[in-house]
C-alpha positions in Angstrom: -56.4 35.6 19.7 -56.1 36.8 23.3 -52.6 37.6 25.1 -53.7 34.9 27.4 -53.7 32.1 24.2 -50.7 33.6 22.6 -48.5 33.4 25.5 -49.9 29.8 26.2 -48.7 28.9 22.7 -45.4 30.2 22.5 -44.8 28.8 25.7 -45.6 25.1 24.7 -43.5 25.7 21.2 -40.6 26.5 23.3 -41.2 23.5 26.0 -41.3 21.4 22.3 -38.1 22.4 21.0 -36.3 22.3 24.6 -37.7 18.7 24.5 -36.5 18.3 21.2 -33.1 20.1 21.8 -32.6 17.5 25.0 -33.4 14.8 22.2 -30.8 15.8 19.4 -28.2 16.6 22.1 -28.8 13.1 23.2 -28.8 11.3 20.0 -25.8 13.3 19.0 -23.8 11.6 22.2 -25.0 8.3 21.4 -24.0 8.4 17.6 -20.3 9.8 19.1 -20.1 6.9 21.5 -21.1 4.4 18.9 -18.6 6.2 16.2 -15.4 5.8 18.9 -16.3 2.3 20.0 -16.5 1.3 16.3 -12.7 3.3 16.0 -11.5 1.5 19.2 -12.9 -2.1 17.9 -11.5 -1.5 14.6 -7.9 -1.0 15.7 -8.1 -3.8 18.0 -9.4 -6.4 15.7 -6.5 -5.9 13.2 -5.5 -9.4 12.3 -2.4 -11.3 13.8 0.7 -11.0 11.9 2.6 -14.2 11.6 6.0 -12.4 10.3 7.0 -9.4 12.1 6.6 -6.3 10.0 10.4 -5.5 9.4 10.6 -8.8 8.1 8.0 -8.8 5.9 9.3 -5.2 4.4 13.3 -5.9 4.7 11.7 -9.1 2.1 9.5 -6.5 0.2 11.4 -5.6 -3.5 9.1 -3.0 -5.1 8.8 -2.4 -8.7 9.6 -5.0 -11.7 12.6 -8.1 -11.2 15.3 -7.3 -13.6 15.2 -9.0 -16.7 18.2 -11.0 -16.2 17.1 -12.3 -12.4 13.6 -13.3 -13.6 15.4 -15.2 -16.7 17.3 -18.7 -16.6 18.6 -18.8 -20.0 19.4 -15.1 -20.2 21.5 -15.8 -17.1 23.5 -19.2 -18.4 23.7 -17.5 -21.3 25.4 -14.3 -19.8 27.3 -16.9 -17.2 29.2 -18.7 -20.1 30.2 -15.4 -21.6 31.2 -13.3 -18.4 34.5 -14.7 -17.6 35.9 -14.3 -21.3 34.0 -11.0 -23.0 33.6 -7.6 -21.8 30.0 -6.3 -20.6 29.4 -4.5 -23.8 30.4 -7.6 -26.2 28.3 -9.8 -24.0 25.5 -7.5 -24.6 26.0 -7.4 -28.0 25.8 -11.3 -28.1 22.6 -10.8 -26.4 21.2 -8.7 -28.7 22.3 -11.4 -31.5 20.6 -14.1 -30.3 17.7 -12.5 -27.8 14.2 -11.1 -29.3 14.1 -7.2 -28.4 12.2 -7.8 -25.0 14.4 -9.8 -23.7 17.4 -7.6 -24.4 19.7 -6.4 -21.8 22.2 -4.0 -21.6 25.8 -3.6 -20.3 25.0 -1.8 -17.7 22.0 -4.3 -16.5 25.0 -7.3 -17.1 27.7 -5.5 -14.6 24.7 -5.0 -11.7 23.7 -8.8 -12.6 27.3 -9.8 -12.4 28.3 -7.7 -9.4 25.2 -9.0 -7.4 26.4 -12.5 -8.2 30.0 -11.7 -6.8 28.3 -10.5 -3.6 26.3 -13.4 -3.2 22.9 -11.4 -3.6 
């Protein structure tokens, strides 16, 4: 190989990978451009609301009902008791005539109780 042929080809290898330099750096802006338009469409297609957040979480109870909310009989049974027994004999009543599951305790009666005094 002469200088003049070596020269020649390095010279076209490095006009190829300016080229393809040029190319990536390109491609790179348009995959950016499409990337933050996707971002920008995303956040302002987000679905209409129809309740207003704070509404929806001041309505938002998390974790399980208590038992005695969630059951009608449990609560006429405990209403019919309340004004005559103390917590603790009204939950030993419970514990008479309710299956282990359904079982509540005196503590669970005086929040269910106190609740209903509020109005809650």
């Amino acid at each position: 190989m002469t200088q003049a042929s070596v020269t020649d080809l390095v010279a076209s290898a490095l006009f190829e990978l300016t080229a393809g330099q040029a190319a990536f750096s390109r491609a790179i802006r348009s995959l950016e451009a499409a990337l933050e338009q996707g971002v920008q469409d995303g956040i302002e297609s987000q679905p209409a609301c129809a309740v207003p957040p704070s509404e929806h979480r001041r309505a938002h109870r998390s974790g399980t009902a208590p038992k005695i909310a969630s059951d009608p009989e449990l609560q006429t049974f405990i209403a019919a008791r309340v004004d005559r027994l103390t917590f603790e004999q009204i939950a030993a009543e419970v514990a008479q005539h309710f299956p282990p599951a359904r079982r509540v305790g005196k503590t669970a009666i005086w929040e269910w109780w106190k609740k209903r005094q509020v109005g809650g």
